[in-house]
N, CA, C and O atoms as CSV, one atom per row, in Angstrom:
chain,resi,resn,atom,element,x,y,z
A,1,UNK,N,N,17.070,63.349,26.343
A,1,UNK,CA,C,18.342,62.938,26.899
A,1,UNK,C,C,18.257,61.499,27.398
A,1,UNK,O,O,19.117,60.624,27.503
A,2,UNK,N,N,17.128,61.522,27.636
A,2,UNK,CA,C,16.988,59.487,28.303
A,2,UNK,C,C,16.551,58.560,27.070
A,2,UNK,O,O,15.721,57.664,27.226
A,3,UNK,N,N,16.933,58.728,26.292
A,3,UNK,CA,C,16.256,58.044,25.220
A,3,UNK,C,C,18.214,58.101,24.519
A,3,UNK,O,O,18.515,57.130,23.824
A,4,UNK,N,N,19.023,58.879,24.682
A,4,UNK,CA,C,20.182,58.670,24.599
A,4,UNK,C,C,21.277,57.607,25.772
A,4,UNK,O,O,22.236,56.886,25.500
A,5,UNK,N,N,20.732,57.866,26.864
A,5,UNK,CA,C,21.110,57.386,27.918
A,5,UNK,C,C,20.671,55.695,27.824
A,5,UNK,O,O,21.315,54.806,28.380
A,6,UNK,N,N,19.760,55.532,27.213
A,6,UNK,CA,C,19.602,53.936,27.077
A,6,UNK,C,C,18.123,53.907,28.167
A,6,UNK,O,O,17.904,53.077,29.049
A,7,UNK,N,N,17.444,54.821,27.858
A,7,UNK,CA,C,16.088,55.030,28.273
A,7,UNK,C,C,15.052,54.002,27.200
A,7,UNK,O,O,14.992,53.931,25.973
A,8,UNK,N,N,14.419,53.392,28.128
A,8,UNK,CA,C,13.190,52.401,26.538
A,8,UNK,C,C,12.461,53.940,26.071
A,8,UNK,O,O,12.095,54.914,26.729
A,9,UNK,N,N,12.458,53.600,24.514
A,9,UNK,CA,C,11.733,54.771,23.837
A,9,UNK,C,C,10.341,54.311,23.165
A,9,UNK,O,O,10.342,53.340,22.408
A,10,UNK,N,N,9.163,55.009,23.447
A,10,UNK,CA,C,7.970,55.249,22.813
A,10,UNK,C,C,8.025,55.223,21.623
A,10,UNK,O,O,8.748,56.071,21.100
A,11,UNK,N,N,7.279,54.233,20.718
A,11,UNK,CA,C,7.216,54.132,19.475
A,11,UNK,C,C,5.994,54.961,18.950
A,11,UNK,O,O,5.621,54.725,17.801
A,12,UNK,N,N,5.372,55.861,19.648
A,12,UNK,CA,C,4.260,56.244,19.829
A,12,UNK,C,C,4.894,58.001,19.470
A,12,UNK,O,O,4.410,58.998,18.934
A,13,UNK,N,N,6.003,57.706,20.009
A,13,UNK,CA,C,6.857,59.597,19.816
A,13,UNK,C,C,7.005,59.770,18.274
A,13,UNK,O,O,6.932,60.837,17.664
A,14,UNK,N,N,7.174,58.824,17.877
A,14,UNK,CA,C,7.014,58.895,15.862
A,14,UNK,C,C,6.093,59.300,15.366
A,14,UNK,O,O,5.039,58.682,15.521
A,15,UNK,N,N,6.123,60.474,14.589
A,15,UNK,CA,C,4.560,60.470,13.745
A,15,UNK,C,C,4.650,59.974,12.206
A,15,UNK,O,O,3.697,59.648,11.499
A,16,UNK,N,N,5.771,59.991,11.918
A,16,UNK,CA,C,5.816,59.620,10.336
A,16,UNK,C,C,6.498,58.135,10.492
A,16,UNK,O,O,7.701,57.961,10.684
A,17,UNK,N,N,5.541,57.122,10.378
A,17,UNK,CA,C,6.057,55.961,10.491
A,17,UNK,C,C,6.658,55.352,9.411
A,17,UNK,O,O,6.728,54.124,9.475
A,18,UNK,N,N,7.234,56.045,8.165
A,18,UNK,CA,C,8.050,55.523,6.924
A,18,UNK,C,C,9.979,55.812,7.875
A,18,UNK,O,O,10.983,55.111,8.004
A,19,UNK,N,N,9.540,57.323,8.338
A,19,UNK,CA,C,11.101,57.615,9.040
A,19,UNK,C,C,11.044,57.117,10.129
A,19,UNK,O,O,10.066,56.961,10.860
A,20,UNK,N,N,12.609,56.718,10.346
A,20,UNK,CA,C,13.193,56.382,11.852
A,20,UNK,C,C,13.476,57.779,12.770
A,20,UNK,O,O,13.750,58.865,12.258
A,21,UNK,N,N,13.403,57.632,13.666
A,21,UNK,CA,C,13.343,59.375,14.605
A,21,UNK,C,C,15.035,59.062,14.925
A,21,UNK,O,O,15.317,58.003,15.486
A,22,UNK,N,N,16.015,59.928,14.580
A,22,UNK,CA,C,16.921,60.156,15.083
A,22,UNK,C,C,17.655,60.705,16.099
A,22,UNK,O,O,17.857,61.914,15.986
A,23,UNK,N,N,18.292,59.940,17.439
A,23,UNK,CA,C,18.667,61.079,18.146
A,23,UNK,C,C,20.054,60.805,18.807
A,23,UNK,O,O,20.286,59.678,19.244
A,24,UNK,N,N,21.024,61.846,18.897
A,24,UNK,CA,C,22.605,61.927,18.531
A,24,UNK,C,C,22.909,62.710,19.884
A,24,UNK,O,O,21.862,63.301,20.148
A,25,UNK,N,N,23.489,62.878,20.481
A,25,UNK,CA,C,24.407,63.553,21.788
A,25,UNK,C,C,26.227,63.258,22.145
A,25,UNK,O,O,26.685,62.153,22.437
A,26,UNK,N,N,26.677,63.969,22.080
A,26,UNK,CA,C,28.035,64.103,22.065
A,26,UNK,C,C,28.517,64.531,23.505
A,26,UNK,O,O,28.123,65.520,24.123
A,27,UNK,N,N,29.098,63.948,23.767
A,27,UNK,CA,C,30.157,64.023,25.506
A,27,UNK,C,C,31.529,64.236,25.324
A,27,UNK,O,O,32.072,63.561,24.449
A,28,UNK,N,N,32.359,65.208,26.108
A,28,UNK,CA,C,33.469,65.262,26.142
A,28,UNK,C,C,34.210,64.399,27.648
A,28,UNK,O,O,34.497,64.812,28.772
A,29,UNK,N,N,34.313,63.110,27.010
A,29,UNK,CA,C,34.877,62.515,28.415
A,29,UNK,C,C,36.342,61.843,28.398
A,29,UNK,O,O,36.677,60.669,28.553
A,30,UNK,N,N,37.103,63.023,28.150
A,30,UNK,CA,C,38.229,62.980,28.361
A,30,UNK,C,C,38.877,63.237,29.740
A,30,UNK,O,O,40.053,62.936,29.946
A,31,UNK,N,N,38.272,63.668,30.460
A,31,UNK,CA,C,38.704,63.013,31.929
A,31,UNK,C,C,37.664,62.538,32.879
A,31,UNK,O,O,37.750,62.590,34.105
A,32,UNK,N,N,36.631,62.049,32.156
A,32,UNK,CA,C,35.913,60.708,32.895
A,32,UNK,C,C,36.556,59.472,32.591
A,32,UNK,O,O,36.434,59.065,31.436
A,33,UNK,N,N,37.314,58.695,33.523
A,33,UNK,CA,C,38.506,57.802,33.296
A,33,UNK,C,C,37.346,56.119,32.921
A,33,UNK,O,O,37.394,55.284,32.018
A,34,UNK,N,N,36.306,56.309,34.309
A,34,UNK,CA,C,35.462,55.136,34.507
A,34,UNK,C,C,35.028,55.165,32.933
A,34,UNK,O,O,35.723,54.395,32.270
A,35,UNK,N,N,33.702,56.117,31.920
A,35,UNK,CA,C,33.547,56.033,30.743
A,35,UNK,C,C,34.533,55.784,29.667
A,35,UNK,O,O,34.136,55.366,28.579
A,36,UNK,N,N,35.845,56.018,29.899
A,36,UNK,CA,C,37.240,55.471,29.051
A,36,UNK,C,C,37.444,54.782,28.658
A,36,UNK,O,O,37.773,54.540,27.496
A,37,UNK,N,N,37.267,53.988,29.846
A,37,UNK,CA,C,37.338,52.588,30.529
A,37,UNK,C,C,36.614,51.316,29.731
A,37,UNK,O,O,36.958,50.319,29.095
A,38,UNK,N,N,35.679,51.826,30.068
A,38,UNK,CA,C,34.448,50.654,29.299
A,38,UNK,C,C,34.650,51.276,27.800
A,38,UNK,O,O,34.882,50.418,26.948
A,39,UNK,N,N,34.613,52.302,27.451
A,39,UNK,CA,C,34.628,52.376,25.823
A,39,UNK,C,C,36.066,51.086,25.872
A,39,UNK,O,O,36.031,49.969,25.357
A,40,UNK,N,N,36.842,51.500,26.397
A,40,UNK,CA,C,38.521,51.001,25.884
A,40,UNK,C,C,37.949,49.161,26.179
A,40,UNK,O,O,38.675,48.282,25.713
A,41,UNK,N,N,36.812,48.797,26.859
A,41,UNK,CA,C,36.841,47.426,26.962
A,41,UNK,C,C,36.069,46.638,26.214
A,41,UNK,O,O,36.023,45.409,26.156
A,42,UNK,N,N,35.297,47.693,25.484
A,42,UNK,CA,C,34.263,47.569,24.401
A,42,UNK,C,C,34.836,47.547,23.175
A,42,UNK,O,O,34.209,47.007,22.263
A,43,UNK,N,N,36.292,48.199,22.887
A,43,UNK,CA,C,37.246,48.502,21.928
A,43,UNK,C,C,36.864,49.481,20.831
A,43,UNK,O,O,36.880,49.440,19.601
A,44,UNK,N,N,36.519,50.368,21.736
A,44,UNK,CA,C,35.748,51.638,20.900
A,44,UNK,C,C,36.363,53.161,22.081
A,44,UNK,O,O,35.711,53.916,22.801
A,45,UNK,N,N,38.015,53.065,21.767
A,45,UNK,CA,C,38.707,54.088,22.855
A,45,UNK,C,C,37.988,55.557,22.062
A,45,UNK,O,O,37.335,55.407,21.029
A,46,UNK,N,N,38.175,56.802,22.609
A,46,UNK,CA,C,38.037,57.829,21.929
A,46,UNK,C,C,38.406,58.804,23.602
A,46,UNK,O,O,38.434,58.471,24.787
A,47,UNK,N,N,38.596,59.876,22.979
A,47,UNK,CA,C,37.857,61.023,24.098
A,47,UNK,C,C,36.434,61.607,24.122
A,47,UNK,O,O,35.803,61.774,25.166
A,48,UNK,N,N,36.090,61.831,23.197
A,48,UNK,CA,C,34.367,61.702,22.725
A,48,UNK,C,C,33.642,60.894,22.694
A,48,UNK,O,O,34.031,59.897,22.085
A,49,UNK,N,N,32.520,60.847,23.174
A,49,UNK,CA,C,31.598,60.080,23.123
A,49,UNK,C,C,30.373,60.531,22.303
A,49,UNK,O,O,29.799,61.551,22.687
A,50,UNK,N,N,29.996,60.005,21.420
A,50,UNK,CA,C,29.405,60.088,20.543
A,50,UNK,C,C,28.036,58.406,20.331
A,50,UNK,O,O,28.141,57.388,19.647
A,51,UNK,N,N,26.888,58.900,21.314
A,51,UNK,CA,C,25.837,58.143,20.755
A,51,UNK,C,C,24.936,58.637,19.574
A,51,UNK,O,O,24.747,59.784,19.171
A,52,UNK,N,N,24.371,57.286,19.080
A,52,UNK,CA,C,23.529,57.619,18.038
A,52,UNK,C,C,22.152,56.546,18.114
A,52,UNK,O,O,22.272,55.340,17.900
A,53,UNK,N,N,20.867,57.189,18.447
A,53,UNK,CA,C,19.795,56.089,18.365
A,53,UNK,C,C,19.330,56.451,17.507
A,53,UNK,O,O,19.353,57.627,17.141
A,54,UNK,N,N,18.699,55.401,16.869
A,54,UNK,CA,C,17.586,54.789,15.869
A,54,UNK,C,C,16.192,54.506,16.134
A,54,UNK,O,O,16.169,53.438,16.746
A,55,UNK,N,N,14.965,54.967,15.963
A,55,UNK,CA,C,13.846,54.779,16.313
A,55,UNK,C,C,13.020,54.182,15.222
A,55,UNK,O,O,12.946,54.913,14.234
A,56,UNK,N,N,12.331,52.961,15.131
A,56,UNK,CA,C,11.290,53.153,14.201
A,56,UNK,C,C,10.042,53.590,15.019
A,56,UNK,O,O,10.079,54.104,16.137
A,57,UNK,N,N,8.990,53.321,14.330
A,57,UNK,CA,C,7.255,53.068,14.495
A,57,UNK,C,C,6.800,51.808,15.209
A,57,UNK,O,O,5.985,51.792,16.131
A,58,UNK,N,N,7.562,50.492,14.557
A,58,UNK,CA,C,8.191,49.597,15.649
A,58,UNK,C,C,8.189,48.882,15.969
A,58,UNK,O,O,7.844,47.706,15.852
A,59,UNK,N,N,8.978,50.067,16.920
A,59,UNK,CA,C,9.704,49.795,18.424
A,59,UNK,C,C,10.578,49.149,18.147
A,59,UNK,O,O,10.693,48.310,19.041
A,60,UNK,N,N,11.597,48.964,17.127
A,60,UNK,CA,C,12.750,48.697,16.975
A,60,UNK,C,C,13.721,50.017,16.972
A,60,UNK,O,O,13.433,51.196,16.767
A,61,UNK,N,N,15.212,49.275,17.330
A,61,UNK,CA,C,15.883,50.403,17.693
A,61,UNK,C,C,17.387,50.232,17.123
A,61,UNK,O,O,17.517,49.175,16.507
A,62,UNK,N,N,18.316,50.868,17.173
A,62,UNK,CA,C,19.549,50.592,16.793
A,62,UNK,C,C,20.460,51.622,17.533
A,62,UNK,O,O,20.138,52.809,17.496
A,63,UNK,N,N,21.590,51.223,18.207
A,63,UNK,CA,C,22.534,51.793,18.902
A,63,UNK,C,C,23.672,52.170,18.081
A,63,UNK,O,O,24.077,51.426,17.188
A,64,UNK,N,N,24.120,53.107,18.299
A,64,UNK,CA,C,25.574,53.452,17.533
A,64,UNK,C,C,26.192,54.116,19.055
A,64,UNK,O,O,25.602,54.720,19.950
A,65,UNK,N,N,27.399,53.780,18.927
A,65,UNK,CA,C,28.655,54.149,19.920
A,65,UNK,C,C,29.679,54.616,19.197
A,65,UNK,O,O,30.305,53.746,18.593
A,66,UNK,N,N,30.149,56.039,19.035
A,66,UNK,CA,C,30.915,56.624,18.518
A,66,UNK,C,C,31.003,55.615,16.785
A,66,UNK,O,O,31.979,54.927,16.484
A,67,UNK,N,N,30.099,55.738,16.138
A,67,UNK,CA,C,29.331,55.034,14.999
A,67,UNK,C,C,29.707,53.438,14.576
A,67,UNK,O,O,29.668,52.852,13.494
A,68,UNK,N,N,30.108,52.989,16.014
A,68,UNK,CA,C,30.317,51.239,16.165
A,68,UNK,C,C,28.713,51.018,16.747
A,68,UNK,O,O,28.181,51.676,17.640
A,69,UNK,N,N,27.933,49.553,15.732
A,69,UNK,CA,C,27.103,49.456,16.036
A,69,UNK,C,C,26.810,48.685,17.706
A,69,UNK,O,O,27.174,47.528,17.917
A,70,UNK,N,N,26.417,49.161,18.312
A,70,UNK,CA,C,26.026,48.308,19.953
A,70,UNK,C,C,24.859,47.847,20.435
A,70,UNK,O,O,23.992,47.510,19.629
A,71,UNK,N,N,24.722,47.791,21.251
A,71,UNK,CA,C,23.401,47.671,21.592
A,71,UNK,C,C,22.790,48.709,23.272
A,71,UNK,O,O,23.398,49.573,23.903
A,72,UNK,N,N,21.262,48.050,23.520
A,72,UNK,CA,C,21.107,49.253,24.526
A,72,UNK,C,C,21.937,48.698,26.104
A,72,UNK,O,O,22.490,49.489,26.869
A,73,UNK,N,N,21.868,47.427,26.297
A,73,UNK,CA,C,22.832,47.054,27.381
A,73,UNK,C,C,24.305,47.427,27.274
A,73,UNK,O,O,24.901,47.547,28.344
A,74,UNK,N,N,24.861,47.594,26.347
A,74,UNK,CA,C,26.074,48.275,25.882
A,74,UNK,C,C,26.062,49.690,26.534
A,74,UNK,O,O,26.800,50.157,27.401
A,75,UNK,N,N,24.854,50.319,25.766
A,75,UNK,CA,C,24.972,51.824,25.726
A,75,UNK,C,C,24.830,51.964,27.604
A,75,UNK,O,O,25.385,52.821,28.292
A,76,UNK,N,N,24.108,51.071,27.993
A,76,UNK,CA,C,23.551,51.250,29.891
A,76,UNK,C,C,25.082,51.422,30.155
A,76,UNK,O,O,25.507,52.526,30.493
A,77,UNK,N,N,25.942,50.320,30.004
A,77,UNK,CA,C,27.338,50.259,30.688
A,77,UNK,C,C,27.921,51.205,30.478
A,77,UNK,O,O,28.495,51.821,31.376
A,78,UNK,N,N,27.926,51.566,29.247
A,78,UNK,CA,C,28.730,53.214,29.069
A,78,UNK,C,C,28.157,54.345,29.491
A,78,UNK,O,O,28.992,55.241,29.611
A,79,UNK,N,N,26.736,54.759,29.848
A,79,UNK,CA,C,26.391,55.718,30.347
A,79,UNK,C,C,26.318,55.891,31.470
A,79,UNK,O,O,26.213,57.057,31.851
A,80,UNK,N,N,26.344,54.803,32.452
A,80,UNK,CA,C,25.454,55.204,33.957
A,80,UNK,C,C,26.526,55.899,34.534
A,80,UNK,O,O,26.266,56.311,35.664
A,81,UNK,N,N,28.007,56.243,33.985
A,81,UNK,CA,C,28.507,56.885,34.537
A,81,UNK,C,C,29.182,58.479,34.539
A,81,UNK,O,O,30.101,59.112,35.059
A,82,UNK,N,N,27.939,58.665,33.483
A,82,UNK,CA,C,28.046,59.866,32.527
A,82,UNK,C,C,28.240,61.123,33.679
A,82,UNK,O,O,28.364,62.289,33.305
């Protein structure tokens, strides 16, 4: 869950270093107004929240926000108020 949250991830948690480790979590924040908020200022409105990380071997990473690419300071602003 912290590795969704915009937790730094272990490149070390990979064992097959050809694949990227995938990991996906879905939120229903349709009446979290504050998370709305920042999606709607990021220009990525929804009622769902939908992250998506990317892991290599590494230690590179890739953010998806309801499958708009972001980044992890992105993903911090939208989560800390999960």
């Amino acid at each position: 869950l912290g590795l969704v949250l915009g937790a730094r991830a272990n490149p070390k948690l990979i064992k097959d270093s050809a694949k990227p480790a995938v990991i996906i979590a879905e939120f229903d924040i349709d009446k979290n107004l504050l998370v709305k908020q920042e999606l709607e200022n990021q220009g990525i409105a929804s009622d769902t929240l939908i992250i998506r990380r990317l892991l290599t071997s590494d230690s590179k990473t890739r953010v998806f926000i309801n499958d708009t690419i972001s980044n992890v300071a992105q993903l911090n602003r939208i989560t800390e108020d999960l």
